Coordinates of C-alpha atoms in Angstrom, one line a residue:
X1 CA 187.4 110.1 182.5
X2 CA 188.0 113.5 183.6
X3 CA 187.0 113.6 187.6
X4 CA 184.2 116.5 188.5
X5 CA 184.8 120.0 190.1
X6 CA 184.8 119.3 193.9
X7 CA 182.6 121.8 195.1
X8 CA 182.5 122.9 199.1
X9 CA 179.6 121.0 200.9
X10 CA 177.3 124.2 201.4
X11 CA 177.0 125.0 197.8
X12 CA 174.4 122.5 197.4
X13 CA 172.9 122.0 200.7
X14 CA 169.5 121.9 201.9
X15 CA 169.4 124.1 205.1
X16 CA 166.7 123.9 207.9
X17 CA 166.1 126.9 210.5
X18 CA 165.4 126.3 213.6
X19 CA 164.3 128.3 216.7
X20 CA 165.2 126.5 219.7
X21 CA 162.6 127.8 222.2
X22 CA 159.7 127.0 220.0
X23 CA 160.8 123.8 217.9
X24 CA 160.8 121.2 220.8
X25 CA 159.7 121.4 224.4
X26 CA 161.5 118.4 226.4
X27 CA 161.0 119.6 230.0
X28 CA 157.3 120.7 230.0
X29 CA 157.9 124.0 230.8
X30 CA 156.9 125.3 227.2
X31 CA 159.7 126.4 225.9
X32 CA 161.9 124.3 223.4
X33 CA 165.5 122.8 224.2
X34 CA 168.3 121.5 222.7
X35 CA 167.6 118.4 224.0
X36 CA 164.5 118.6 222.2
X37 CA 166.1 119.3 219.0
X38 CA 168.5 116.6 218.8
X39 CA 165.1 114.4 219.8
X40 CA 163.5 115.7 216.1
X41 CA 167.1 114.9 214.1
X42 CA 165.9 111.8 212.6
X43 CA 163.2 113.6 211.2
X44 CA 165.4 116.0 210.0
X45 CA 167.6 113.3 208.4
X46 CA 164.6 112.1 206.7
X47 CA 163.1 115.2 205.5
X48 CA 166.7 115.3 203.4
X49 CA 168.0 118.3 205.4
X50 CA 172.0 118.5 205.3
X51 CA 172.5 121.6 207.7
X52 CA 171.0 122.8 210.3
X53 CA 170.7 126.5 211.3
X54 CA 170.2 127.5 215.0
X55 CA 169.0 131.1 215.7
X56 CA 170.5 132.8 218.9
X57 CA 170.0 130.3 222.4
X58 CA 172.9 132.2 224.6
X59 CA 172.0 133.9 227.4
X60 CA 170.1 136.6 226.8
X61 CA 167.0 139.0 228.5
X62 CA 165.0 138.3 224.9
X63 CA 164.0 141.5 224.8
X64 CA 164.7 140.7 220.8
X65 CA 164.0 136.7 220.6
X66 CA 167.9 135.8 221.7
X67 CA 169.4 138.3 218.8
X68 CA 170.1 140.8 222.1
X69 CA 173.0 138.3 223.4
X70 CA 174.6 139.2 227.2
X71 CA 176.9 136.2 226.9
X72 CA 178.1 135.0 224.1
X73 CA 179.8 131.7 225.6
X74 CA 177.2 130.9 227.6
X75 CA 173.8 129.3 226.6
X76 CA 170.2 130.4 227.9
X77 CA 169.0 128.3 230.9
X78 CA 165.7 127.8 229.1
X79 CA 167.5 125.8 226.2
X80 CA 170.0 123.7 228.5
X81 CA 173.2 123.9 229.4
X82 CA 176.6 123.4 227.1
X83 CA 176.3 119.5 227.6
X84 CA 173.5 119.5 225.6
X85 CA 174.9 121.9 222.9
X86 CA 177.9 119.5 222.3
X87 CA 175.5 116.1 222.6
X88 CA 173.3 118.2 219.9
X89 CA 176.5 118.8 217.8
X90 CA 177.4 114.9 217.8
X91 CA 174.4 113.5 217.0
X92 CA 174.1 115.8 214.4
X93 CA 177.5 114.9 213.0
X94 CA 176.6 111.3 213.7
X95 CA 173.8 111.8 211.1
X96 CA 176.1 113.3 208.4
X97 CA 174.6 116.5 209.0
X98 CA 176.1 119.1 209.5
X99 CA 175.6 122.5 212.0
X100 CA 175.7 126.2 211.6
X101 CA 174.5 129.2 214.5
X102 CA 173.7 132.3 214.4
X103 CA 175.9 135.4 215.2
X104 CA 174.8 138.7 216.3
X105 CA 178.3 140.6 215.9
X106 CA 177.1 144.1 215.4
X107 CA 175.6 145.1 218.8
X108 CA 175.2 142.9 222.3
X109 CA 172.2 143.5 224.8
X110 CA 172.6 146.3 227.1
X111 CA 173.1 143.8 229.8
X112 CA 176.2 142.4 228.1
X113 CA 179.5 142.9 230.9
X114 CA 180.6 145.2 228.5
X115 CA 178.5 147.6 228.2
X116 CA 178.0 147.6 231.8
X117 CA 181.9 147.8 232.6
X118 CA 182.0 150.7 229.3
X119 CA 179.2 152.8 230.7
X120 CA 180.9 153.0 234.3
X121 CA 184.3 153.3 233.2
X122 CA 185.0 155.6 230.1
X123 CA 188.5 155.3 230.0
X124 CA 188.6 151.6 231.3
X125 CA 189.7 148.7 229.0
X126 CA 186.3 148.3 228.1
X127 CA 185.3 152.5 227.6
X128 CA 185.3 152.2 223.9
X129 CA 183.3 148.4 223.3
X130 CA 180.5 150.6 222.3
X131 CA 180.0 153.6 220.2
X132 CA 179.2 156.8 222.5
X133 CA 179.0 160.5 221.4
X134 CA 177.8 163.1 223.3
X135 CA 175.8 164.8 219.8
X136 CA 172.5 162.7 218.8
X137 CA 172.6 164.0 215.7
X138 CA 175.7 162.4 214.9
X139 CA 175.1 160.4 211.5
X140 CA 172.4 161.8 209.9
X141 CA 172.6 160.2 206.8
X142 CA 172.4 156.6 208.7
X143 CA 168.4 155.7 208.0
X144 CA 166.7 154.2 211.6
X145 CA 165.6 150.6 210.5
X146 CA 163.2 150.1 213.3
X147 CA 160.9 153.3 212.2
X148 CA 157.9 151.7 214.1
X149 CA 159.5 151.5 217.9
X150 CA 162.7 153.6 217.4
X151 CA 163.0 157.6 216.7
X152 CA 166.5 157.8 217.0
X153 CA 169.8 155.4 216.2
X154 CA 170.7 157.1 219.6
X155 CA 169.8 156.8 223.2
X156 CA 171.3 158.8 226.2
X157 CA 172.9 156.5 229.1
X158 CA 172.5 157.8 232.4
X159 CA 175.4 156.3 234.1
X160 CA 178.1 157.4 231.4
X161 CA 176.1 160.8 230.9
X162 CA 176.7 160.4 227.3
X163 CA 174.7 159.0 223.9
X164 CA 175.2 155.6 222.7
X165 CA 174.3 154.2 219.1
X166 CA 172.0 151.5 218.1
X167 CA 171.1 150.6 214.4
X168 CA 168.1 148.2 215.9
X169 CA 166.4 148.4 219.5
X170 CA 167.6 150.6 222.3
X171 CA 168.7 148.2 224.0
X172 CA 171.2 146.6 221.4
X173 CA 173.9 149.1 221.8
X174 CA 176.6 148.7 218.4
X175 CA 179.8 147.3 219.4
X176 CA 183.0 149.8 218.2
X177 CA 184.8 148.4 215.3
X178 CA 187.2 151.1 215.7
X179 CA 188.4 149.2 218.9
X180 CA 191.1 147.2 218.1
X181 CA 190.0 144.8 221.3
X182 CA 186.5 144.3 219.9
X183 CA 188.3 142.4 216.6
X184 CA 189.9 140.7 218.9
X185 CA 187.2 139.8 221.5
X186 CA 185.1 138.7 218.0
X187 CA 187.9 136.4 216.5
X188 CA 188.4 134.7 220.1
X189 CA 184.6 133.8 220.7
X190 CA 184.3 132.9 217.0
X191 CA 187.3 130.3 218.0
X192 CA 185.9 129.3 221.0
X193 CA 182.4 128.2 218.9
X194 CA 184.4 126.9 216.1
X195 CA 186.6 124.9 218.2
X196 CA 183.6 122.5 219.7
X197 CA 183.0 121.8 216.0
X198 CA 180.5 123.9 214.3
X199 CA 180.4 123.9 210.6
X200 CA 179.4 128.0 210.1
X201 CA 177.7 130.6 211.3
X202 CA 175.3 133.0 210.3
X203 CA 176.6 136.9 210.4
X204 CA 173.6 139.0 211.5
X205 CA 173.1 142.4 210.6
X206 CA 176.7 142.5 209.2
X207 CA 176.5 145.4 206.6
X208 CA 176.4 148.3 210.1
X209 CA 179.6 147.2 211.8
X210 CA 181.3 151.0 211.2
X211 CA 179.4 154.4 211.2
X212 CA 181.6 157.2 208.9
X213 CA 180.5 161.0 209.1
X214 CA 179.0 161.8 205.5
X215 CA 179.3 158.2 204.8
X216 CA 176.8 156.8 206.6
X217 CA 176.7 153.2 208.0
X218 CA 176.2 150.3 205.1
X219 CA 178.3 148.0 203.7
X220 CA 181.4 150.7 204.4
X221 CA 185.1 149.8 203.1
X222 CA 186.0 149.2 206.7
X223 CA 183.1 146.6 207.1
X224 CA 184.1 144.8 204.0
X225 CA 187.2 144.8 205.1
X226 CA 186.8 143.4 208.7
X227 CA 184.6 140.3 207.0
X228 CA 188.0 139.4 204.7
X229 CA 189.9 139.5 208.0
X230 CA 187.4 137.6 209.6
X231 CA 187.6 135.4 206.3
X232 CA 191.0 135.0 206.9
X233 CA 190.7 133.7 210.1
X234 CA 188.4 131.2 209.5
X235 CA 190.1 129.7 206.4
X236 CA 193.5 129.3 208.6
X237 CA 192.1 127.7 211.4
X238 CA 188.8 126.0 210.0
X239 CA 188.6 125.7 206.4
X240 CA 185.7 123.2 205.8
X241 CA 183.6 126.0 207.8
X242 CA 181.7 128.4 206.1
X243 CA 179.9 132.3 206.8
X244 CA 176.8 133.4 205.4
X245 CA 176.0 137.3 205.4
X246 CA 172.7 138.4 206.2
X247 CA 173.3 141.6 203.9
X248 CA 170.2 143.2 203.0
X249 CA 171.5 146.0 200.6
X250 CA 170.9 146.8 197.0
X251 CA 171.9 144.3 194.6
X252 CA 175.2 146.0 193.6
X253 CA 175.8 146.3 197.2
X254 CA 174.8 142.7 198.0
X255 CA 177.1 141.1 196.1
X256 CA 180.0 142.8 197.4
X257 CA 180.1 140.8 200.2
X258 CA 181.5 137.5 198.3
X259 CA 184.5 140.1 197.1
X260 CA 186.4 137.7 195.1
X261 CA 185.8 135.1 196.6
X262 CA 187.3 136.5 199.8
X263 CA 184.9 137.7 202.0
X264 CA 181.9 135.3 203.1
X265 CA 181.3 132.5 201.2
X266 CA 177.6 133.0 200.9
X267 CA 174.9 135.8 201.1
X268 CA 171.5 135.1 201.6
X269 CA 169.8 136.1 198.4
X270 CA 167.6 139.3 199.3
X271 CA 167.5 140.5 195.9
X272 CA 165.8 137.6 194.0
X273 CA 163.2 137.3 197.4
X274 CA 161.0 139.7 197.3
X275 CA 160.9 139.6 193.0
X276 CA 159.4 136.1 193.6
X277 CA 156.6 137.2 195.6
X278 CA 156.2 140.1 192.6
X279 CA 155.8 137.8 190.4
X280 CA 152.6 136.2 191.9
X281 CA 151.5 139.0 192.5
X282 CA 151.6 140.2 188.8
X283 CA 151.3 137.3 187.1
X284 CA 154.6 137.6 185.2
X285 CA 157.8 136.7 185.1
X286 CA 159.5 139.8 184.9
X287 CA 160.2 140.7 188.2
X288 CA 162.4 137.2 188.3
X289 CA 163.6 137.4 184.6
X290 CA 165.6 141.1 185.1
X291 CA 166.9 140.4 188.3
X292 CA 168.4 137.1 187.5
X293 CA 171.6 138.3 185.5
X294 CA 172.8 140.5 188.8
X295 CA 172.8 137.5 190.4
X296 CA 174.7 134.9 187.9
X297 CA 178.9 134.2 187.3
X298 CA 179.9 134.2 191.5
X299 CA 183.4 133.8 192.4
X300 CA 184.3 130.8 192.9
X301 CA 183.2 128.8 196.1
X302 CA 180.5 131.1 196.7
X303 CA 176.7 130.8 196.9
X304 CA 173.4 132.7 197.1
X305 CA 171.1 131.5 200.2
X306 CA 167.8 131.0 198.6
X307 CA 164.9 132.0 200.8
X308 CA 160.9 132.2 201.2
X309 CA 160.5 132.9 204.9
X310 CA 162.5 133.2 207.9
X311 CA 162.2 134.7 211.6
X312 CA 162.0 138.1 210.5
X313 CA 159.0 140.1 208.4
X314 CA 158.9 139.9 205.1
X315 CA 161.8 142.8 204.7
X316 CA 161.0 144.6 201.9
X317 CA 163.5 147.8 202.7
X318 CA 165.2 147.8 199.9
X319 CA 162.6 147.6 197.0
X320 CA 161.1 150.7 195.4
X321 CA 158.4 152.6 197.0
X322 CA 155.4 151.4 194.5
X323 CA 156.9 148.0 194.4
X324 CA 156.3 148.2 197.9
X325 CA 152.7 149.4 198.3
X326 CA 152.2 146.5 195.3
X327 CA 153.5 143.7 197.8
X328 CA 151.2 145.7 200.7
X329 CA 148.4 145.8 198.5
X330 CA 148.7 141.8 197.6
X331 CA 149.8 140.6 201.1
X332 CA 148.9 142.7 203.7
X333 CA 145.3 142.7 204.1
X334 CA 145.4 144.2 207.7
X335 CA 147.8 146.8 208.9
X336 CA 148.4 144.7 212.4
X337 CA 150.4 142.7 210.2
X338 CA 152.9 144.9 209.2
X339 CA 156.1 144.8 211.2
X340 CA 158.7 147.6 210.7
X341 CA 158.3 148.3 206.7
X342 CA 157.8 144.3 206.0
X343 CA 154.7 141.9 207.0
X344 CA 154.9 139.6 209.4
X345 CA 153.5 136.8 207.6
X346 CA 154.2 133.1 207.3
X347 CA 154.1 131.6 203.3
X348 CA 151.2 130.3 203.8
X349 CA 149.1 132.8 204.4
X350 CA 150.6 135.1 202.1
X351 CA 149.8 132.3 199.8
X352 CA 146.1 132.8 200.5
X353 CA 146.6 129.0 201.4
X354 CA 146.7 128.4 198.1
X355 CA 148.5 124.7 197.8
X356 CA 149.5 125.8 194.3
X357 CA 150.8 128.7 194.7
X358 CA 152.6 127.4 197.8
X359 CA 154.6 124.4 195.8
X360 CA 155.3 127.2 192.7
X361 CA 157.3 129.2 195.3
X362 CA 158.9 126.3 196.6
X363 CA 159.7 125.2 193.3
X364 CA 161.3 128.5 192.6
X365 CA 163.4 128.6 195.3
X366 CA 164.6 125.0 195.0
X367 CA 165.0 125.4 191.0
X368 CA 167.1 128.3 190.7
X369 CA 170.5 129.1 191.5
X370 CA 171.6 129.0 195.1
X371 CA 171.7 126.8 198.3
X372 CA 167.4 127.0 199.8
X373 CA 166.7 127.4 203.2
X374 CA 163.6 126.0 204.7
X375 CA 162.2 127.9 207.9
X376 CA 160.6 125.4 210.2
X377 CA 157.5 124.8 210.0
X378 CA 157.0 125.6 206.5
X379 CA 157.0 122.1 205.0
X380 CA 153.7 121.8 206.5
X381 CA 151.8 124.9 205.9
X382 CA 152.1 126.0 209.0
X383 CA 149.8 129.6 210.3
X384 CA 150.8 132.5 211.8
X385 CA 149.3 134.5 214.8
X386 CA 148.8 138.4 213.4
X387 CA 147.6 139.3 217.2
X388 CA 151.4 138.7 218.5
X389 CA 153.5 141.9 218.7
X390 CA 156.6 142.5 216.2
X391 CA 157.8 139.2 214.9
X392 CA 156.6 137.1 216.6
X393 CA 153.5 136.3 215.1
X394 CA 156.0 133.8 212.7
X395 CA 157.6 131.9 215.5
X396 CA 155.2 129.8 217.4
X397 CA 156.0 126.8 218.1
X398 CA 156.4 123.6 215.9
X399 CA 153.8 121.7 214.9
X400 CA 154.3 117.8 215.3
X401 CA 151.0 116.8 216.2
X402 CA 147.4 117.5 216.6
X403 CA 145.6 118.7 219.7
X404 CA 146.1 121.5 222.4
X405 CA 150.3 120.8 222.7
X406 CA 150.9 120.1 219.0
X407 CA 153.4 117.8 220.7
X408 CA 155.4 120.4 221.0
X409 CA 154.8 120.4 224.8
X410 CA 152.5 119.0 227.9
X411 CA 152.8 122.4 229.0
X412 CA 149.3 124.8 229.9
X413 CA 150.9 128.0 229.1
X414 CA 153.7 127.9 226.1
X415 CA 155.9 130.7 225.9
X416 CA 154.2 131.2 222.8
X417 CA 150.9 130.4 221.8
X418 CA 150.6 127.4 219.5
X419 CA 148.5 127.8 215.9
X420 CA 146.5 125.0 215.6
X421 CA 144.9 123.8 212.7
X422 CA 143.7 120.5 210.8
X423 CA 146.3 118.8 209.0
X424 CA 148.8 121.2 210.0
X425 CA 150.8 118.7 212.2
X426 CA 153.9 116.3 211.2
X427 CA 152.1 113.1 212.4
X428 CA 149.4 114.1 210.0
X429 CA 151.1 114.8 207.3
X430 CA 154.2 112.8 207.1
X431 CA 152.6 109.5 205.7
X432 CA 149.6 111.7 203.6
X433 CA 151.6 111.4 199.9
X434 CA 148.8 114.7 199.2
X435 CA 150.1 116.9 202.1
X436 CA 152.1 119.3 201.9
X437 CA 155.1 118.3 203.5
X438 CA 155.3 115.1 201.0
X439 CA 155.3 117.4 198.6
X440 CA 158.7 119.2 200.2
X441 CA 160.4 115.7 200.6
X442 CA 160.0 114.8 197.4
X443 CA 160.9 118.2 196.0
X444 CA 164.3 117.9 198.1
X445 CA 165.2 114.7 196.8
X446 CA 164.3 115.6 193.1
X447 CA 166.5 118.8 193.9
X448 CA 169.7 116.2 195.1
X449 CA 169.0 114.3 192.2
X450 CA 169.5 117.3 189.9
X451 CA 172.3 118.9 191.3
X452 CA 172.6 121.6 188.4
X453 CA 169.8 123.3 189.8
X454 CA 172.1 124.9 192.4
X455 CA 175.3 125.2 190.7
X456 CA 174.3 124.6 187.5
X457 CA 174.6 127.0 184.4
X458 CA 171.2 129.4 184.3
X459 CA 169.8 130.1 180.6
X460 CA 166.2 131.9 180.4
X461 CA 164.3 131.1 177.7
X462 CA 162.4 133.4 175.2
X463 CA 158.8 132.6 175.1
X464 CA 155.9 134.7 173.9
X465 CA 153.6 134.6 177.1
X466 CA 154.5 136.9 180.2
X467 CA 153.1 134.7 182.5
X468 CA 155.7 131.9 182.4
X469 CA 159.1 131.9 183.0
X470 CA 161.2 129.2 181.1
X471 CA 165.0 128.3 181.7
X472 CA 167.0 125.3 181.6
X473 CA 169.7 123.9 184.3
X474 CA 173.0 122.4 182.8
X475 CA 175.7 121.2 184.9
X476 CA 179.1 123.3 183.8
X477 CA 181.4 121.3 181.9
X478 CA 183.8 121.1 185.0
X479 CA 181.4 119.1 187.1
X480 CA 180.3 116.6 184.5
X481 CA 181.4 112.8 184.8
X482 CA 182.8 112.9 181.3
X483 CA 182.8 116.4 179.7
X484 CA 181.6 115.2 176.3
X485 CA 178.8 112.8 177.4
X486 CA 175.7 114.2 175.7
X487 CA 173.6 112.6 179.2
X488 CA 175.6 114.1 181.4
X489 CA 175.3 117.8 179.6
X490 CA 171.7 117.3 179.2
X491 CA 169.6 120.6 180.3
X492 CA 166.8 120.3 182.7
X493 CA 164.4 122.3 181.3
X494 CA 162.4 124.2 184.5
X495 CA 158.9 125.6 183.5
X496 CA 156.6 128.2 185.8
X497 CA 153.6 129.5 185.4
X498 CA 152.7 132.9 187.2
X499 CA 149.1 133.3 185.9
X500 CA 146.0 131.7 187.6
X501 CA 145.3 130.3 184.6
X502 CA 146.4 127.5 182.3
X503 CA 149.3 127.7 179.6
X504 CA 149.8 126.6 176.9
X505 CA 153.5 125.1 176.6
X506 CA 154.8 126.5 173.5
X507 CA 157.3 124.6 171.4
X508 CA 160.9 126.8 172.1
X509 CA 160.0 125.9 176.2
X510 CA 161.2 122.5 175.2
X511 CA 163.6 122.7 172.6
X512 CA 166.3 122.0 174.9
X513 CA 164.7 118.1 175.5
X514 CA 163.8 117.7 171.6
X515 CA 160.5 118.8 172.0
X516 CA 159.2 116.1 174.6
X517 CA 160.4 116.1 178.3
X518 CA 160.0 113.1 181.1
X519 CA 158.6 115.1 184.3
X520 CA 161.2 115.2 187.0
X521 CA 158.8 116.5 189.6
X522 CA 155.8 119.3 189.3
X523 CA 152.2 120.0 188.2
X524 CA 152.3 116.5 185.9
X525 CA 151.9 113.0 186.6
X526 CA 156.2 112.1 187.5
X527 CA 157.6 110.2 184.5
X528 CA 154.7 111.3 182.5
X529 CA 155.7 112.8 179.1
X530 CA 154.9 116.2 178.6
X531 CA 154.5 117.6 174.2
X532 CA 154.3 121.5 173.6
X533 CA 150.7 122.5 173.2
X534 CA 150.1 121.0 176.9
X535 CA 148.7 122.9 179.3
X536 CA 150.6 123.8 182.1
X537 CA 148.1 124.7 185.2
X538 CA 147.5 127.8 187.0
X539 CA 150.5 128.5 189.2
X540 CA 151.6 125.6 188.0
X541 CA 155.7 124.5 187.5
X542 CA 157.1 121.2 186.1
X543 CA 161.0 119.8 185.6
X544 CA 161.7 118.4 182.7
X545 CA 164.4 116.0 181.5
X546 CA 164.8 114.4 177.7

């Protein structure tokens, strides 16, 4: 018997994202806590989540929701204190789950001790922290991200009389690579994180660490070549831990951050997200079926972070101009939902609530290749609230039951305000086997039950009819039980349909589980047995085993 590949733990995991000041309120001052967190674990645990992903709760003004950090070794007095973050950590770990945080590395809030000590002291040890110039038109060719609030990547400081840069708000000032003490200042509060037994972090913004004249400011040598020192670091002194990029670059570009096999070990997968979307929006399955062979052979130990949702807008910088106005003209039905060139939309409602449509996306992002993230509150459905400036209109607080504090909190006034609406709660949902969040259960366990889907081999499947995209899932030879077992290298054969119509299955779809398949999960009775010539609904999907 030959033993499987061993694979590392995150290239199969189911990830959960969590904002702490809106997930769980345990003081009744409306604003989530740790301690409130490590109350909702055993839901967690149950929902089949294996890692959990904390956005920014250090200390911080939140003039950007945390992601503007003025401490990084200290947490915000809203959330709790450090007590709770290391009581969070061992109940997760008591759990076998496991616990990755978020890492803005790129720029600190203005009110960071290091800005202030580098805007009063240029040519103290902390004058070149930041990256000051006395020209604003410095790096022209470096594109302002936040064209809706920013004019400039520059603002003019007072106190040091001179210009500093910014790639997001004005008051994130960028940290200066080119300082030999910021590396070091980085490694050290990456140890110091680490060391009270994180499993990962997520690496923010990480393509703009180094601004070149005529270069510009993306995904530079010198940036991919900090993130395989960092790389280093972390596989010396913690090497069960893993990094995830958020690199939001052109394809090409994207996968340059997994080097070979030496830089982060995943990237969140902005070029398949947006073609998903596309997809429903057309009704075919192009958009999904000429992106996918960019994204196939990684190095090994790598892994693309699937994705739907998350805290920000719907990003959609780096399509093509009509492939934007295409995803305006299907998802953005008023402008005061647009936030910076994305919307600022949850799935839901992007999904016209359509429960169909919902579950196809889903299925796509559990069913092809990568490690999916689930943003919280999606496995029920949840709204969003378009009158809330920027972003925020996709991070009120979490739903867990009905009525005016969602059980989020006894408070009045929440920091935010909470979406209501019927059925959209936990308490409502959770023993409903309709609801939606059933659904997502059962769609994780099917997904852990299959574990080609995320680091299986990917094969599409020629068929006739635009509208449905057909592959099937194989476990590679290497992570079989026995190698030769005709089970074990049985394809799952993974069937969606894009139009609002119904399909016909036709005969090649299932060629791969002679010509009948046993449903695994999808838009068919489970077990039941599905022939070609059966119709597969409207935004319909089904998995299929011989």
């Amino acid at each position: 018997m030959t033993k499987p590949t061993t694979h590392r733990w995150y290239e199969n995991s189911v990830f959960y994202q969590i904002l702490v000041g809106v997930f769980n309120d345990t003081t009744g001052e409306g604003i989530g806590t740790l301690k409130g967190v490590e109350e909702k674990l055993d839901y967690l645990q149950w929902l089949g989540i294996d890692c959990i992903w904390l956005s920014p709760f250090y200390a911080s003004p939140l003039r950007d929701d945390g992601y503007d950090i003025a401490d990084y070794r200290a947490i915000h007095p809203d959330y709790g204190t450090m007590e709770d973050f290391d009581d969070l950590i061992e109940a997760i770990h008591a759990r076998g789950m496991k616990l990755i945080t978020d890492l803005a590395l790129n720029h600190t809030s203005m009110d960071h001790r290091w800005f202030q000590e580098s805007r009063k002291d240029p040519h103290g040890p902390y004058g070149d922290y930041y990256v000051w110039g006395d020209d604003p038109n410095r790096y022209p060719e470096i594109r302002i991200i936040f064209t809706d609030t920013e004019s400039s990547n520059w603002s003019f400081d007072e106190v040091r009389g001179q210009y500093y840069f910014h790639r997001f708000y004005k008051e994130q000032p960028d940290l200066n690579y080119d300082s030999p003490a910021v590396h070091k200042e980085v490694l050290s509060l990456i140890d110091f994180w680490m060391d009270k037994g994180l499993d990962g972090f997520r690496l923010d913004a990480i393509p703009y660490l180094y601004e070149r004249d005529g270069a510009g400011g993306e995904s530079l040598p010198e940036t991919l070549e900090f993130i395989e020192k960092l790389r280093a670091h972390v596989d010396e002194h913690y090497p069960d831990a893993f990094m995830i990029a958020e690199a939001n670059q052109p394809p090409a570009e994207t996968r340059e951050y997994f080097g070979n096999g030496d830089r982060v070990h995943m990237v969140f997968n902005f070029p398949l997200m947006p073609r998903l979307y596309q997809a429903v929006a057309t009704s075919q399955a192009s958009p999904i079926i000429e992106i996918m062979p960019d994204l196939l052979h990684l190095p090994p130990g790598t892994q693309w972070g699937n994705f739907l949702r998350n805290h920000d807008e719907l990003t959609l910088e780096m399509v093509s101009g009509p492939e934007r106005e295409l995803m305006y003209s299907s998802y953005l039905p008023d402008d005061s939902m647009r936030a910076h060139l994305g919307i600022a939309r949850r799935l839901a409602p992007l999904m016209d609530h359509d429960r169909a449509k919902i579950e196809l996306m889903y299925a796509l992002m559990f069913g092809l290749p990568g490690a999916p993230f689930l943003y919280y509150g999606e496995e029920l459905g949840m709204h969003d609230e378009p009158s809330l400036p920027d972003r925020y209109a996709v991070r009120t607080p979490m739903q867990w039951e009905p009525g005016p504090g969602a059980g989020f909190t006894t408070s009045d006034t929440p920091k935010l305000p909470i979406v209501g609406g019927e059925g959209l709660s936990v308490s409502e949902q959770r023993h409903d086997p309709d609801s939606l969040l059933s659904f997502v259960h059962s769609l994780i366990a099917a997904r852990k039950a299959h574990p080609e889907l995320g680091i299986g081999n990917y094969e599409s499947i020629d068929v006739a009819e635009p509208s449905l995209l057909a592959v099937t899932r194989t476990l590679k030879a290497e992570d079989r039980v026995i190698p030769s077992d005709p089970i074990s290298s049985a394809p799952l054969v993974c069937l969606y349909n894009f139009a609002p119509h119904p399909i016909a299955i036709p005969p090649q779809a299932l060629a791969g589980v002679n010509g009948v398949g046993r449903v695994v999960i999808g838009s068919f009775d489970t077990a039941a047995e599905v022939h070609s010539g059966d119709a597969l609904p409207g935004f319909g999907f089904v998995w299929l085993t011989a």
